[in-house]
mmCIF file of C-alpha atoms in Angstrom:
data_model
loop_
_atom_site.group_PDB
_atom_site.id
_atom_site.type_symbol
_atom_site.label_atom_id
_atom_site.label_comp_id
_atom_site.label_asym_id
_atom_site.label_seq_id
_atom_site.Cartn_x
_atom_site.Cartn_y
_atom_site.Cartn_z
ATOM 1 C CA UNK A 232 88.637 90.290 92.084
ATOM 2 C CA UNK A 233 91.064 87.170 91.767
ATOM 3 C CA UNK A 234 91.144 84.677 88.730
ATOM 4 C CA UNK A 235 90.918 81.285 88.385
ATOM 5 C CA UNK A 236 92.905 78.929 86.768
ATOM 6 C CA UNK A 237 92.291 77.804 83.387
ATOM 7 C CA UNK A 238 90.938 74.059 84.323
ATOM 8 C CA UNK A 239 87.994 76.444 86.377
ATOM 9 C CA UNK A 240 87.331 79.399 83.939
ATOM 10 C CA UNK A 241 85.608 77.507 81.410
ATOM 11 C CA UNK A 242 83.178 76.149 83.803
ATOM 12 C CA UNK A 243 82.880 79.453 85.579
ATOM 13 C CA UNK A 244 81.948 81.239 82.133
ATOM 14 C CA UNK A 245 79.091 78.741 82.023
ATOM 15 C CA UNK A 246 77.958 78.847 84.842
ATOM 16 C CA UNK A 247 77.966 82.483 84.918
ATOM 17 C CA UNK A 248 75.935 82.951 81.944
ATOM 18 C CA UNK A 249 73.096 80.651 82.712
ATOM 19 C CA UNK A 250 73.004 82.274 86.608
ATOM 20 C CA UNK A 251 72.802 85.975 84.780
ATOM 21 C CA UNK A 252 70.349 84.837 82.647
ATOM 22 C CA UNK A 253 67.337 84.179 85.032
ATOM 23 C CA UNK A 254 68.595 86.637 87.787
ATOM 24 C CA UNK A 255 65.797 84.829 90.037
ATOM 25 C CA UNK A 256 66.804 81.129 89.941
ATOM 26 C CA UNK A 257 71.048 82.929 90.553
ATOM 27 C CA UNK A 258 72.156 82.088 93.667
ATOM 28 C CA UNK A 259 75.647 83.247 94.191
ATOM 29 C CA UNK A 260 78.997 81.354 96.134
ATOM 30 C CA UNK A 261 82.404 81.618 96.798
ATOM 31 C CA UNK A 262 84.932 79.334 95.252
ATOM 32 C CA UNK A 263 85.562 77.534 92.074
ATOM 33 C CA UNK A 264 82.503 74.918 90.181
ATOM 34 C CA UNK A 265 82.800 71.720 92.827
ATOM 35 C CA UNK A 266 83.402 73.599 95.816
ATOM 36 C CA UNK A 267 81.280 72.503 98.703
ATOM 37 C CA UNK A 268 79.689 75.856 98.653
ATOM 38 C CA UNK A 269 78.654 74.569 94.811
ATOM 39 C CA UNK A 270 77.540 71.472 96.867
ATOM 40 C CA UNK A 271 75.269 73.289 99.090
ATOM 41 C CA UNK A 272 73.684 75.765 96.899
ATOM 42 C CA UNK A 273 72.722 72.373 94.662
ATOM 43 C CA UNK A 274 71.419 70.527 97.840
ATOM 44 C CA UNK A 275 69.662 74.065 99.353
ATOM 45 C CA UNK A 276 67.654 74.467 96.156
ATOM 46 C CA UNK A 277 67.666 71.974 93.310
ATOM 47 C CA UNK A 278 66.421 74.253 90.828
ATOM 48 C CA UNK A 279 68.960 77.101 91.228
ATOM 49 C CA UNK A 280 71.739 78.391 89.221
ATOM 50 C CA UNK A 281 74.829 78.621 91.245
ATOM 51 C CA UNK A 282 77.260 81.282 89.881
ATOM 52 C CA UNK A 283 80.577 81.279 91.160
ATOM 53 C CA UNK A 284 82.498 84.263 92.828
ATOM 54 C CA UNK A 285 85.844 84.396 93.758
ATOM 55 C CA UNK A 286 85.277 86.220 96.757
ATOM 56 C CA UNK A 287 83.015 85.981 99.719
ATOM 57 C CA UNK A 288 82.739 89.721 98.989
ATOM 58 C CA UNK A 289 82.257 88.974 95.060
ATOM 59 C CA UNK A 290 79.200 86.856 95.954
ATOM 60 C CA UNK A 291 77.723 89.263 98.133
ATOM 61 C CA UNK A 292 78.364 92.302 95.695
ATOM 62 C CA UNK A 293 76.179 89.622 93.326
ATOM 63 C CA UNK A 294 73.185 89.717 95.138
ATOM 64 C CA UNK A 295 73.700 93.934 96.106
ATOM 65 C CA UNK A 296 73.762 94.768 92.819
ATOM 66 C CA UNK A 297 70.832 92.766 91.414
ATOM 67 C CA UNK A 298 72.765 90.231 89.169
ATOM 68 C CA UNK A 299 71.049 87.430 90.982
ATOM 69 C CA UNK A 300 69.146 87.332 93.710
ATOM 70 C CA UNK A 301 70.735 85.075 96.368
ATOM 71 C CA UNK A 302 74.179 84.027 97.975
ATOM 72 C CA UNK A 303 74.950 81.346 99.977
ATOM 73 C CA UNK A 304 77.687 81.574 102.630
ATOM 74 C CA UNK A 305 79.501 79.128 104.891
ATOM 75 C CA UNK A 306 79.285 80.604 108.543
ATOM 76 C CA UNK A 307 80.963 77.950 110.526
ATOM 77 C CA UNK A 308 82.201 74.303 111.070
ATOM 78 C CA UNK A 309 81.675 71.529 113.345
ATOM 79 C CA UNK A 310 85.693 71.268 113.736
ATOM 80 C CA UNK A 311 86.734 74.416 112.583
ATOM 81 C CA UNK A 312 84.669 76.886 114.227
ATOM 82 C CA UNK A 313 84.611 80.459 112.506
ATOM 83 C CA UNK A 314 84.599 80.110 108.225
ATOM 84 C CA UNK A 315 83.567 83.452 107.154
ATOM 85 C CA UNK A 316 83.979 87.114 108.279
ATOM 86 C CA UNK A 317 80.130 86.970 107.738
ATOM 87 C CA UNK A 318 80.111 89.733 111.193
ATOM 88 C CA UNK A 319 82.014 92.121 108.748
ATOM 89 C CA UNK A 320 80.680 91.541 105.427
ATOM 90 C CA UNK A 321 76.800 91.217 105.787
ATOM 91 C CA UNK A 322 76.243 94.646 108.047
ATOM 92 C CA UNK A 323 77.794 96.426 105.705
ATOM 93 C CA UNK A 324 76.081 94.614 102.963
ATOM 94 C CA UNK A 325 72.345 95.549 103.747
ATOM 95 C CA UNK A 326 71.461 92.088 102.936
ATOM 96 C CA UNK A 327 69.068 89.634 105.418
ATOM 97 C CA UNK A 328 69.503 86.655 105.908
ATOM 98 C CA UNK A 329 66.523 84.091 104.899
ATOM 99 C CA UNK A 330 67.448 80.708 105.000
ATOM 100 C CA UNK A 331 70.080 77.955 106.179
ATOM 101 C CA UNK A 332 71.801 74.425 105.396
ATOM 102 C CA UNK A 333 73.821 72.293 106.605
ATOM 103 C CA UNK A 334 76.217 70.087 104.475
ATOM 104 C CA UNK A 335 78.219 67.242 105.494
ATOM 105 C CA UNK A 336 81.891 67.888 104.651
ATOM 106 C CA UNK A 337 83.682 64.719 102.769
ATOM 107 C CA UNK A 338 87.503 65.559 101.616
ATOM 108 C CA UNK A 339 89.426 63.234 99.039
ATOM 109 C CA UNK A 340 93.244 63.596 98.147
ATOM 110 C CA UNK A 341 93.642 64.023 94.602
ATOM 111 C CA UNK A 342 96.296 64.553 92.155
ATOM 112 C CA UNK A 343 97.568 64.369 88.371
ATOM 113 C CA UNK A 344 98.624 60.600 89.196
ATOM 114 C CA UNK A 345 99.002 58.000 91.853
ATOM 115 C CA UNK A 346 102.684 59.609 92.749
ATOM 116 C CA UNK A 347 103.864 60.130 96.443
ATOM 117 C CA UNK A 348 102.538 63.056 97.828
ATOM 118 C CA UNK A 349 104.504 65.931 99.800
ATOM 119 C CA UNK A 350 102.297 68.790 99.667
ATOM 120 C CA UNK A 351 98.547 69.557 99.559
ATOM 121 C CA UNK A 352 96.511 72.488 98.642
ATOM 122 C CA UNK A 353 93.496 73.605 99.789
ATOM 123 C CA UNK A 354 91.349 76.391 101.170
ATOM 124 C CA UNK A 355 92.664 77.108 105.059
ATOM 125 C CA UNK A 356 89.356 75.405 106.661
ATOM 126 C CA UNK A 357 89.844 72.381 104.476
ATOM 127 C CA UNK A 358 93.084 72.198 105.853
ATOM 128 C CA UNK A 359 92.401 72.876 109.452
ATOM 129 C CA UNK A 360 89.718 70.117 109.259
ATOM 130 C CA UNK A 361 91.850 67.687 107.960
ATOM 131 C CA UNK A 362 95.185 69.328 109.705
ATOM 132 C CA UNK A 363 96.066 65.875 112.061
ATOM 133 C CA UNK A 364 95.668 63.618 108.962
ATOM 134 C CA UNK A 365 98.143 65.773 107.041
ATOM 135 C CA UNK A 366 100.419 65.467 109.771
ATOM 136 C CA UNK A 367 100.510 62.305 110.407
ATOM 137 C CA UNK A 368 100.988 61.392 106.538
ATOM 138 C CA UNK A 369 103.889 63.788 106.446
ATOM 139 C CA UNK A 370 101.993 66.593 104.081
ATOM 140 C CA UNK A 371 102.326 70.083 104.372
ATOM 141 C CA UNK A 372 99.965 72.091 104.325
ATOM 142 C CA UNK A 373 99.337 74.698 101.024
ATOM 143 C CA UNK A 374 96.553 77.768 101.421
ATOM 144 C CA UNK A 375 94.513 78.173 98.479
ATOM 145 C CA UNK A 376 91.229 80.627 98.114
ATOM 146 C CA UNK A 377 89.032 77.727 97.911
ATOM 147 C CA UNK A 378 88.906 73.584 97.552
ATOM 148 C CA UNK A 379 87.454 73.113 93.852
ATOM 149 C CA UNK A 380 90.238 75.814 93.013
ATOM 150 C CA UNK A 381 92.950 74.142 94.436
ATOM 151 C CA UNK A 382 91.799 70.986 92.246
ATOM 152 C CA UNK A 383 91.658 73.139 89.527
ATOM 153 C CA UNK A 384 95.100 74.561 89.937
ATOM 154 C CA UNK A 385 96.661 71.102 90.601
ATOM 155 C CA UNK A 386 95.076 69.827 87.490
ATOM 156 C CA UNK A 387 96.663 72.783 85.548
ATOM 157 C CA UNK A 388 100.538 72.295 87.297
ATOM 158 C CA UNK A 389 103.298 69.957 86.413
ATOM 159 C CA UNK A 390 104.416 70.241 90.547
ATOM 160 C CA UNK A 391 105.534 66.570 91.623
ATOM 161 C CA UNK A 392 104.231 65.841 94.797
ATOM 162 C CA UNK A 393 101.638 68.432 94.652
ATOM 163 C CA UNK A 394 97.745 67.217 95.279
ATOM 164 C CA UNK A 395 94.637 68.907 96.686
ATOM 165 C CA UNK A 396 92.142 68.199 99.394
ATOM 166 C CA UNK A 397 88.748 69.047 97.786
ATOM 167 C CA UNK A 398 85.276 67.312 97.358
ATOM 168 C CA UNK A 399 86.040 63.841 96.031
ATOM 169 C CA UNK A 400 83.998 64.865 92.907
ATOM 170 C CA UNK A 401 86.328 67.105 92.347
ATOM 171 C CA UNK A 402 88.924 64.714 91.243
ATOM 172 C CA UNK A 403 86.375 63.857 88.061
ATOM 173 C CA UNK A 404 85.587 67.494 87.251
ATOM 174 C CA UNK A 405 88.970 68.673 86.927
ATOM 175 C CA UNK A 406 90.457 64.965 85.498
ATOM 176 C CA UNK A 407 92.528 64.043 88.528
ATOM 177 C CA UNK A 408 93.468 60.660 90.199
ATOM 178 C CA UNK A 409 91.482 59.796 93.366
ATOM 179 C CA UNK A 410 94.170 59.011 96.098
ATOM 180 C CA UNK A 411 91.180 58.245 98.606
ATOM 181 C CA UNK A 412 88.612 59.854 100.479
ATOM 182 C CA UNK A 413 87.701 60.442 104.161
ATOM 183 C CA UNK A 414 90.716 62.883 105.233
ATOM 184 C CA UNK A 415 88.783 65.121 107.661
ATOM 185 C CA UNK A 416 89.896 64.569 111.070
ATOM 186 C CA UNK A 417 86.222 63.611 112.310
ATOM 187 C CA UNK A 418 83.014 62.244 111.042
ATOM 188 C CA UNK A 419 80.583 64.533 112.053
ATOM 189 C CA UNK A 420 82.431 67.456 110.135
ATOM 190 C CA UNK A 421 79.742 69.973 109.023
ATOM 191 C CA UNK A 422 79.433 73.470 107.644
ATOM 192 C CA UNK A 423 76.722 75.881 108.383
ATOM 193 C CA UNK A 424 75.310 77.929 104.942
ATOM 194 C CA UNK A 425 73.331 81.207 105.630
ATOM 195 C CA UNK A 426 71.770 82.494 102.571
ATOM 196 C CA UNK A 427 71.170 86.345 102.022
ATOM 197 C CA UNK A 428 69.063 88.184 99.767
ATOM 198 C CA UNK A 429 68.284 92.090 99.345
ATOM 199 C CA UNK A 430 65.121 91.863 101.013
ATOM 200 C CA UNK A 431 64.295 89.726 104.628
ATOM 201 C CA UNK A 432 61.222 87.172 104.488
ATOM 202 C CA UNK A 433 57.701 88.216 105.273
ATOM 203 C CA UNK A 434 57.626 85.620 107.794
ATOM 204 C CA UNK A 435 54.548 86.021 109.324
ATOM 205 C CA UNK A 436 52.420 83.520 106.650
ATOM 206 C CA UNK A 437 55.720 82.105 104.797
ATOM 207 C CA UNK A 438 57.334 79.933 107.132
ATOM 208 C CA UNK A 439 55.732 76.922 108.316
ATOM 209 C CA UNK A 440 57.849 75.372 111.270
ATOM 210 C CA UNK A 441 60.656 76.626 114.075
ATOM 211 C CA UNK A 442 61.898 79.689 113.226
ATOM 212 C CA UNK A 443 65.414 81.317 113.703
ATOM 213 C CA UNK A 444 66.155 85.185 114.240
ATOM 214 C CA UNK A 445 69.991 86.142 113.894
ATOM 215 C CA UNK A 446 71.336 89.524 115.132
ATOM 216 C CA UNK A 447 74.029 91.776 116.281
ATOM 217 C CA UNK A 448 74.724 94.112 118.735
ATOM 218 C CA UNK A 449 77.294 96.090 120.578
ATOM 219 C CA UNK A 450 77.983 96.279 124.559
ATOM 220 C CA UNK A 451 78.266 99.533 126.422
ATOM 221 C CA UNK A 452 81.576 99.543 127.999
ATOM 222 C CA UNK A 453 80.395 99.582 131.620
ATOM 223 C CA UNK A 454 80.161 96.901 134.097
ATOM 224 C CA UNK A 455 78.144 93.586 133.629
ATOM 225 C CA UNK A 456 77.045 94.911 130.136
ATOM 226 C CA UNK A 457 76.946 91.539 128.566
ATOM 227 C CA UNK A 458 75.020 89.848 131.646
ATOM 228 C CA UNK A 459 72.324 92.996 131.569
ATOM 229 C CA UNK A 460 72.045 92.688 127.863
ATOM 230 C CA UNK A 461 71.023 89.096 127.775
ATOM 231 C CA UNK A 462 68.990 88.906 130.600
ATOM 232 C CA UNK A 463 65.760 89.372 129.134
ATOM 233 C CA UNK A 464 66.354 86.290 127.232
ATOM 234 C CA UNK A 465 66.815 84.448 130.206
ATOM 235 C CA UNK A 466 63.599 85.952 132.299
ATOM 236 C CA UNK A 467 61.594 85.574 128.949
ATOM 237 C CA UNK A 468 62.323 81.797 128.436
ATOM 238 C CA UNK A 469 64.276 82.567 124.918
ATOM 239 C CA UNK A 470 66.575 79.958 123.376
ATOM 240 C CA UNK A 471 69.830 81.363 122.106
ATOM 241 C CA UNK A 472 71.826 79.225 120.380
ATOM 242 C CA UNK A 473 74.595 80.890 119.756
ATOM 243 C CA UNK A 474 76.529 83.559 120.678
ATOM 244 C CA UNK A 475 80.216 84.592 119.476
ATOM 245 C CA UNK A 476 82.060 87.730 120.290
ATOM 246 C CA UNK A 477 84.672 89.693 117.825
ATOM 247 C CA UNK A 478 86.209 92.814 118.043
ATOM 248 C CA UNK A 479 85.897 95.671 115.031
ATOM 249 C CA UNK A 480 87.553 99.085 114.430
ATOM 250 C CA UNK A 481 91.133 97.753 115.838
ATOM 251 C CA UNK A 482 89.224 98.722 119.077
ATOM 252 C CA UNK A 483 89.420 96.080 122.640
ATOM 253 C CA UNK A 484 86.906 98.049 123.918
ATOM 254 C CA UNK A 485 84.072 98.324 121.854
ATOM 255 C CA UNK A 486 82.774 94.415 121.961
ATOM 256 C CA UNK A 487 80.261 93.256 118.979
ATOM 257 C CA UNK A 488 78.231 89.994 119.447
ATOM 258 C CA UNK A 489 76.582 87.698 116.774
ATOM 259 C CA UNK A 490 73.861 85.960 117.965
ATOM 260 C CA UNK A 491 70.867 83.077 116.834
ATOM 261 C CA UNK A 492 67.530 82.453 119.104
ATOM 262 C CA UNK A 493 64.856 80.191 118.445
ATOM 263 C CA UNK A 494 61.918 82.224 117.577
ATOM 264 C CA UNK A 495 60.878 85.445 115.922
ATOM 265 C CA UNK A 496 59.889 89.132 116.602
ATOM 266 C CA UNK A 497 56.165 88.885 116.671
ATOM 267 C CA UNK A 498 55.907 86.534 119.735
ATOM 268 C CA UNK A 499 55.637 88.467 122.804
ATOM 269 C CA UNK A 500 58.317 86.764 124.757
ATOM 270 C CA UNK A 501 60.765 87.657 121.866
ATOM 271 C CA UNK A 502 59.809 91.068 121.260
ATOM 272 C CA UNK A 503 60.228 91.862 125.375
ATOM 273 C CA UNK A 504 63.833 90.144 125.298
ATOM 274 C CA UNK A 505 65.344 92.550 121.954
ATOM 275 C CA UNK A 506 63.428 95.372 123.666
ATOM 276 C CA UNK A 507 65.507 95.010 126.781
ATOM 277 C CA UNK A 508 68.304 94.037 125.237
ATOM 278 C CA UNK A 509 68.336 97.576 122.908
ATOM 279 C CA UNK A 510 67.985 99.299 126.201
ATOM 280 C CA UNK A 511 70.657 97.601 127.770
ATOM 281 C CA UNK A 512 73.316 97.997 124.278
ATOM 282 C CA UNK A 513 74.727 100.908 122.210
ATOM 283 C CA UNK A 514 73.921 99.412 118.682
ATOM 284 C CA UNK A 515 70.875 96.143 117.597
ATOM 285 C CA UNK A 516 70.649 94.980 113.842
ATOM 286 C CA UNK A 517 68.555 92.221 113.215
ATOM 287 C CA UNK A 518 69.694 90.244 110.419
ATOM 288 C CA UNK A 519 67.184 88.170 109.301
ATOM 289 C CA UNK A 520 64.418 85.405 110.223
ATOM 290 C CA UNK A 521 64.324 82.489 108.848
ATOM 291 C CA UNK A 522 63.066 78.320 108.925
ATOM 292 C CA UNK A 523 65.311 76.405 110.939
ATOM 293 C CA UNK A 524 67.073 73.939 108.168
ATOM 294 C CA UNK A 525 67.710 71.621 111.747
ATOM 295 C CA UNK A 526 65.835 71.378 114.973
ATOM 296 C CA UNK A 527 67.433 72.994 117.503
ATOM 297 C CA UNK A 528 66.547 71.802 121.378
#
């Protein structure tokens, strides 16, 4: 487990002891207080307590062992792509995944005072979504475990020259000057939350609405195993909306695949698409089904 800097630790040992305190209303995320994942766990459910984890893995260890009940992780981004190595962490976690969110993503520069700036520090995404800005202001580019910590540690360092990219709100929790906001490199910059909890939703009853059902599976290495696998989707009218391939093991044989459809187990034309599709694949894990937090077509 990291540490954070001393601007963030006495916000973190607050928040941490009201989250611990009512284990139900916990809801677990990586980064420092004012990180966007702080953002969406306040937007996803008003009356949670958000506790902060250092780690992706911290956050899911959180909800494992009982100290609260849910996390919420970013999955991916509009300009970005990939955020977290959700396809590693949550099979090995045993946790489902019941719900979703989708938060805007605003960046503002911010440092100790209105001084030129040279470098910027933020968590790699942050920077990779704002990467042709900093280029074209001259910046370089400075990794940093998360955006609210990066504040944090720029509010606790004499640096010159040294700012952070983080949640403009930022700048006022961690007393920094406001250079300006709007850095990302496009307007329609959004993250993708899942949240996880120990046990999936009964959600036969308890979701009103279109549904989502997320999953993984691994190919057989033979011929056309991909287009076999997914074509009782295709024959049973299913809608999958996404689909994304990584490798695991050190192995470039044995293919996993992460993938959403519209819909849940329970509807026929579902049910006969995973059927086929376990025939067709060495390994199926459903991870979890949930209300759509956005329409998809």
């Amino acid at each position: 487990m990291g540490s954070y800097s001393a601007s963030a630790q006495h916000l973190v040992d607050e928040m941490r002891v009201a989250a611990l305190a009512e284990p139900a209303r916990g809801l677990a995320f990586q980064g420092a207080p004012g990180a966007n994942s702080d953002l969406a766990a306040r937007e996803y459910d008003p009356n949670s307590l958000p506790l902060p984890c250092y780690a992706f893995q911290d956050a899911i260890d959180a909800v494992r062992d009982g100290r609260v009940d849910r996390a919420i992780i970013p999955i991916e981004n509009s300009l970005h792509g990939r955020v977290a190595d959700i396809h590693f962490l949550l099979p090995e976690s045993g946790l489902s995944i019941v719900g979703e969110h989708f938060l805007p993503i605003r960046y503002g520069l911010m440092s100790r005072d209105l001084g030129p700036v040279t470098r910027a520090m933020s968590h790699e995404q942050a920077l990779g979504q704002c990467r042709h800005w900093l280029r074209a202001n001259n910046i370089a580019p400075v990794a940093h475990s998360d955006t609210a910590g990066a504040a944090a540690w720029v509010a606790d360092s004499d640096e010159v020259g040294l700012a952070a990219l983080a949640p403009p709100h930022a700048a006022e929790l961690y007393g920094l000057t406001l250079h300006g906001t709007g850095m990302e490199d496009a307007d329609h910059n959004m993250t993708r939350f899942v949240v996880l909890a120990r046990e999936p939703l009964a959600y036969f009853g308890a979701i009103t609405g279109p549904v989502m059902t997320t999953f993984m599976f691994e190919v057989k290495n033979i011929p056309a195993a991909l287009y076999k696998a997914l074509g009782g989707f295709a024959t049973n009218g299913v809608n999958m909306t996404k689909l994304e391939s990584y490798q695991t093991d050190g192995s470039f044989a044995a293919t996993q695949f992460y993938a959403d459809i519209v819909g849940a187990p329970g509807d026929e034309r579902i049910d006969r698409a995973l059927e086929e599709l376990d025939f067709q694949t060495k390994s199926l894990r459903l991870l979890g089904t949930y209300a759509q937090a956005r329409l998809r077509p």
